[in-house]
XYZ file of C-alpha atoms in Angstrom:
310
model
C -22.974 34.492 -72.749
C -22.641 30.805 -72.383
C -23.840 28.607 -75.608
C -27.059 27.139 -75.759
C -27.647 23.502 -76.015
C -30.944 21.709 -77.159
C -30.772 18.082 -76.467
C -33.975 16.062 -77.562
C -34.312 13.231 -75.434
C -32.053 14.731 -72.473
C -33.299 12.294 -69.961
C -32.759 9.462 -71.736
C -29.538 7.113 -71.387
C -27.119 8.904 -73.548
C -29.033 11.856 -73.456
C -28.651 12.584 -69.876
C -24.914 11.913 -70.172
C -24.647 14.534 -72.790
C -26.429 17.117 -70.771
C -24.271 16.530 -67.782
C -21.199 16.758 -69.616
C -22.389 20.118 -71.556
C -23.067 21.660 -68.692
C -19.509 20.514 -67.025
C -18.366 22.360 -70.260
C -20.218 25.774 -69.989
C -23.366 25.220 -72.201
C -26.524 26.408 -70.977
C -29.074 22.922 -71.463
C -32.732 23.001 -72.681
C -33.575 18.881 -72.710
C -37.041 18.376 -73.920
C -38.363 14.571 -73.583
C -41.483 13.024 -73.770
C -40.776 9.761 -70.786
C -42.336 6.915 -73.383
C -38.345 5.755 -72.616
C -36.565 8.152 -70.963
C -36.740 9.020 -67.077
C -36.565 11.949 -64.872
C -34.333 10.213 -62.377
C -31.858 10.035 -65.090
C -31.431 14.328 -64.853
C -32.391 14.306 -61.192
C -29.117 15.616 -60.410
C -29.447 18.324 -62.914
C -31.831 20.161 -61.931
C -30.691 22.332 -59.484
C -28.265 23.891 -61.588
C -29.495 27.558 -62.835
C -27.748 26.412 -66.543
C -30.094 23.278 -66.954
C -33.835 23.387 -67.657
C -36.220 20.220 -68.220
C -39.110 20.648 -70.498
C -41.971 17.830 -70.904
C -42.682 17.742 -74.053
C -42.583 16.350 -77.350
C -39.532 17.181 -79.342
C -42.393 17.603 -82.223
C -42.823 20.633 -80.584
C -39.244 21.987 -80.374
C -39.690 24.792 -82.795
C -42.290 26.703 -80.147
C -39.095 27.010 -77.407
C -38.559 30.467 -76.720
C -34.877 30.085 -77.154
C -31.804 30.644 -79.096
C -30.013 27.382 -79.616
C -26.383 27.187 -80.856
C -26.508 23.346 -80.853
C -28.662 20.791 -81.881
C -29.119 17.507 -80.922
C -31.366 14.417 -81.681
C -31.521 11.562 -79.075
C -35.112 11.472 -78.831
C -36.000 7.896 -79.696
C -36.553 4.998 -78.548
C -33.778 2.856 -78.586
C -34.440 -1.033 -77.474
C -35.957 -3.682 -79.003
C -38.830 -4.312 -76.878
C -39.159 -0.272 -76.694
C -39.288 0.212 -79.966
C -41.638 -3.103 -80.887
C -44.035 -1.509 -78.457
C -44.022 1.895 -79.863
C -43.986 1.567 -83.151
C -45.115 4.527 -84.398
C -43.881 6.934 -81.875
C -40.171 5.371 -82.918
C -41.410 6.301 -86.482
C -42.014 9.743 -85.794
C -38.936 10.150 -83.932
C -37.221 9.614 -87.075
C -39.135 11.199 -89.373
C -41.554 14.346 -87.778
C -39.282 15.197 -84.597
C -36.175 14.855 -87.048
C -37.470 17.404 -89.123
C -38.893 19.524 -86.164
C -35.324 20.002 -84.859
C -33.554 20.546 -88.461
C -36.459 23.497 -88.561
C -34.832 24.642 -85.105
C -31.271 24.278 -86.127
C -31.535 25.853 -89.481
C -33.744 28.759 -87.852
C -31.241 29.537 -85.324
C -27.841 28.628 -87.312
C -26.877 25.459 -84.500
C -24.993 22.663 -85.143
C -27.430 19.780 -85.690
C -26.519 16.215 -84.349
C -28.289 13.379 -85.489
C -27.763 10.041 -83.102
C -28.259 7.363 -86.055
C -27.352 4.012 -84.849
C -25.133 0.794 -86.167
C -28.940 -0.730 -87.230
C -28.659 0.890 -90.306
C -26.502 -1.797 -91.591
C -28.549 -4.349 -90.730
C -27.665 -7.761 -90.731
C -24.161 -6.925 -92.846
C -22.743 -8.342 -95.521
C -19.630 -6.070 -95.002
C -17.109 -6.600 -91.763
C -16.181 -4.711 -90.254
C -19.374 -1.887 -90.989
C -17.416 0.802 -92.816
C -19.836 4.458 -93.503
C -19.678 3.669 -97.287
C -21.887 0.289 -96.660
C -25.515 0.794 -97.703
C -26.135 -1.837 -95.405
C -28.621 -5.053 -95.571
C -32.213 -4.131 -93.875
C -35.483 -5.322 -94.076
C -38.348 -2.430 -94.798
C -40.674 -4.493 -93.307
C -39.815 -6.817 -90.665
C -40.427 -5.967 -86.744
C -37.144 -4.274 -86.789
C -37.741 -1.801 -89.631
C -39.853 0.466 -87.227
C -36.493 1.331 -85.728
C -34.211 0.973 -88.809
C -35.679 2.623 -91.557
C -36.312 5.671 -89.345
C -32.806 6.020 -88.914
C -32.354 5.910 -92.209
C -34.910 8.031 -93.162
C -33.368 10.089 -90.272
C -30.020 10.473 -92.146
C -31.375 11.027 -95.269
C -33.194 14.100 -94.729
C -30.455 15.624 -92.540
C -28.453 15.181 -95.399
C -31.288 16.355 -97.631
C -31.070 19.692 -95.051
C -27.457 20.070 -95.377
C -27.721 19.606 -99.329
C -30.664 21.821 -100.455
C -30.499 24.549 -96.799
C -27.003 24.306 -96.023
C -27.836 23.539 -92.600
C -24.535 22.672 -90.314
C -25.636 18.785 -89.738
C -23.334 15.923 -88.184
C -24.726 12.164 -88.244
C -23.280 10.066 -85.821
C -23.848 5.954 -85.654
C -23.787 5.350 -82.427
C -22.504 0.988 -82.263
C -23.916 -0.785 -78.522
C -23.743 1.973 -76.021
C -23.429 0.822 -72.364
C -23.199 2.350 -68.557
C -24.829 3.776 -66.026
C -28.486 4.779 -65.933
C -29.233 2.017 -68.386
C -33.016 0.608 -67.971
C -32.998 -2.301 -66.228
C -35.585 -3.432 -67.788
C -35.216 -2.209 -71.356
C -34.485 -5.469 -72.891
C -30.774 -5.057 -74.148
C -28.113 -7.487 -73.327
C -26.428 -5.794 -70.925
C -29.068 -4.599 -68.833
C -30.600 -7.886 -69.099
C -27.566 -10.022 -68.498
C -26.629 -7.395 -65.636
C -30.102 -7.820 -63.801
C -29.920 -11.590 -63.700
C -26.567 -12.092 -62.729
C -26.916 -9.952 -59.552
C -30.478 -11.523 -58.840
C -28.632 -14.773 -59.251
C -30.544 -16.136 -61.616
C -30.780 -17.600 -65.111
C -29.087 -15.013 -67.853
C -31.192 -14.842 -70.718
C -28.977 -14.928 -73.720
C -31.299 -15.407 -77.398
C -29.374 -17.535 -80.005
C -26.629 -19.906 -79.206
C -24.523 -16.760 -78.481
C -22.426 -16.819 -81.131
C -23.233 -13.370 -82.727
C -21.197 -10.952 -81.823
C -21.480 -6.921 -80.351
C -18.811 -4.477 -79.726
C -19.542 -2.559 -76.661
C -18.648 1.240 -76.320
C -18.767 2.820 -72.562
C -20.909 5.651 -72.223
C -18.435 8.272 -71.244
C -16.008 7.374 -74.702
C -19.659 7.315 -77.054
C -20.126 10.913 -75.712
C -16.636 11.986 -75.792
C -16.801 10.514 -79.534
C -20.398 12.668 -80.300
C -18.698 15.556 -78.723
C -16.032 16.191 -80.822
C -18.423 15.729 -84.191
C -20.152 18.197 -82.404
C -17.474 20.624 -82.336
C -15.966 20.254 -85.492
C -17.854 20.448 -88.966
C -17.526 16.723 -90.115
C -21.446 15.742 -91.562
C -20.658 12.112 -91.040
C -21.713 9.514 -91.104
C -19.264 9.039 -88.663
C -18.793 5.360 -86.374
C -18.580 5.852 -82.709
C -18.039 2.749 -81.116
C -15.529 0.192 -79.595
C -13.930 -1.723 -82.328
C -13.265 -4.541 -79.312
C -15.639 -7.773 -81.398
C -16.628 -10.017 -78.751
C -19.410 -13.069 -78.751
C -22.887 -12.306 -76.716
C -22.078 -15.905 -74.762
C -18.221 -14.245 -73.899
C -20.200 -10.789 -72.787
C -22.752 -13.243 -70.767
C -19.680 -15.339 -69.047
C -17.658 -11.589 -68.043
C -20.997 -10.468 -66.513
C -21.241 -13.575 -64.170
C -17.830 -13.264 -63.243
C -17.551 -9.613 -62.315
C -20.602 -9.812 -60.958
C -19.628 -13.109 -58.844
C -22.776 -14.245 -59.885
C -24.002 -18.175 -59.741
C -26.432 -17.406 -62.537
C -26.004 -19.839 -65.734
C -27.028 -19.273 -69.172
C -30.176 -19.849 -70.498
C -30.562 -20.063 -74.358
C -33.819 -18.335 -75.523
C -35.380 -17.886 -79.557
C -33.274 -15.756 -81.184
C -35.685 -12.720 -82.348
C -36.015 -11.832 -86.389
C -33.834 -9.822 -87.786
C -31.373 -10.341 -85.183
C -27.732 -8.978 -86.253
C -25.032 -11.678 -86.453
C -21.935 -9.822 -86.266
C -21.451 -5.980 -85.157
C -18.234 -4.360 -85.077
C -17.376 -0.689 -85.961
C -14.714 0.404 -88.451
C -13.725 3.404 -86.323
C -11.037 4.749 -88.657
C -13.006 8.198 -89.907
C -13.214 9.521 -85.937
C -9.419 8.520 -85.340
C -8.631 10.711 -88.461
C -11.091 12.932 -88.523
C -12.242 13.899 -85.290
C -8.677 12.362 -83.116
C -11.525 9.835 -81.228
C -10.338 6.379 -79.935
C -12.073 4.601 -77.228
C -10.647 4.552 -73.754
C -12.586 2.665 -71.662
C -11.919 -1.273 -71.787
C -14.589 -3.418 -71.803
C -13.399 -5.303 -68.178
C -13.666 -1.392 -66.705
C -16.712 -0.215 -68.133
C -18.686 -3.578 -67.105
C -17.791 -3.372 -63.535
C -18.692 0.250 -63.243
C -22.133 -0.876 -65.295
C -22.890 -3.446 -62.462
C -21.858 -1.864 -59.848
C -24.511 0.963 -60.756
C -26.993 -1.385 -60.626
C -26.295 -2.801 -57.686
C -26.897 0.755 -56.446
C -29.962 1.476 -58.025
């Protein structure tokens, strides 16, 4: 019998690119999402095969599947800022109750547990590049804490799982995922800077664009969440692209591949804003044999020339 995957938030961004590729590896797929963020469209594709299976619901709920699950995994949340600012408790929950909902599930059934924590747990750093060890610099009670403290609450009571039930847990921070099926209207950088260069118009870019991101194509992130997956590393473990570039230099590579005439149009940089993001990646090259493959020249053109499709 084929391995059973559970994959909260499965028609999500990532999500959906993790379902496809379990699948293309032999897993049988139960996604479960709720559609506050993610999108049906996004699994369209999917669901004619006899291996996949789509369930509306909340991943609150997970523990009432009929099902066996030999993996585990926790992309239910949502994920951008204006997403997350306008579901505040929802993203909450997703870190805290729906967390704990699917540890319940994957220490039930023995799985593998995966827990997609994100670079935001850092904060605003103090350390460069983010290494695991950082404790990282966040406010508990600024916009942004909806989203970063239930991360961190997220990781700590996976760990608390592995610690005190033994439960086989993996935390992954996941650093500026990008490619297809990315919301166009979602708010990120990319999707935003994406939109307006092929609409020809002004790119919004917040801040004078000097703070920095270090974008990871969507096919290497899942490659990279993958092999955590498969081995029996708890993390925290960096996936991302260790390639540091400015938000203005990501806004002037958009316009060009997009052979846009848009310009750039400096907007209030929002609070709590990160100045500098960049992975230390060297725990998934040793542990897990990950590097990124996917140049950031390659992975933007195949970005906009998805939306120009959809």
């Amino acid at each position: 019998m084929p391995k059973t995957a559970l994959v909260a938030g499965g028609a999500g961004f990532v999500g959906s690119h993790l379902c496809e590729e379990l699948l293309n590896r032999g897993y049988r797929v139960v996604a479960v999402d709720n559609f506050i963020t993610g999108a049906a469209k996004n699994v369209a594709h999917l669901v004619g095969n006899e291996n996949f299976t789509l369930l509306e619901i909340d991943a609150e709920t997970a523990e009432q599947i009929d099902e066996t699950f030999d993996l585990v995994m926790h992309f239910a949340s949502p994920a951008s800022p204006p997403r997350y600012l306008a579901h505040p408790i929802e993203t909450l929950h997703a870190g805290s109750t729906v967390t704990e909902a699917l540890l319940n599930v994957a220490r039930r059934d023995g799985a593998r547990f995966i827990l997609a924590s994100t670079s935001e747990v850092y904060g605003d750093p103090h350390v460069h590049p983010q290494v695991e060890e950082y404790w990282g610099n966040v406010s508990s009670t600024g916009p942004r804490s909806v989203y970063d403290e239930a991360k961190r609450y997220a990781e700590a009571i996976t760990f608390a799982y592995r610690r005190y039930y033994e439960t086989n847990t993996g935390v992954v921070r996941l650093f500026n995922t990008y490619g297809p099926r990315m919301d166009p209207d979602d708010g990120r950088a990319i999707p935003a800077f994406a939109k307006a260069a092929l609409a020809n118009v002004p790119i919004p870019l917040h801040g004078d664009g000097s703070q920095t991101r270090s974008l990871c194509y969507v096919d290497d992130q899942v490659a990279g969440i993958l092999l955590l997956a498969a081995s029996d590393e708890p993390g925290p473990i960096n996936i991302g692209n260790p390639h540091e570039q400015s938000l203005l230099e990501i806004a002037e590579l958009v316009i060009e591949l997009a052979g846009s005439t848009s310009t750039i149009e400096l907007h209030p940089r929002p609070v709590d804003d990160p100045e500098r993001r960049q992975p230390d990646i060297t725990k998934a090259q040793t542990l897990l044999g990950w590097n990124p493959r996917v140049d950031v020249h390659e992975g933007l053109a195949r970005t906009i020339a998805w939306f120009t499709d959809n």
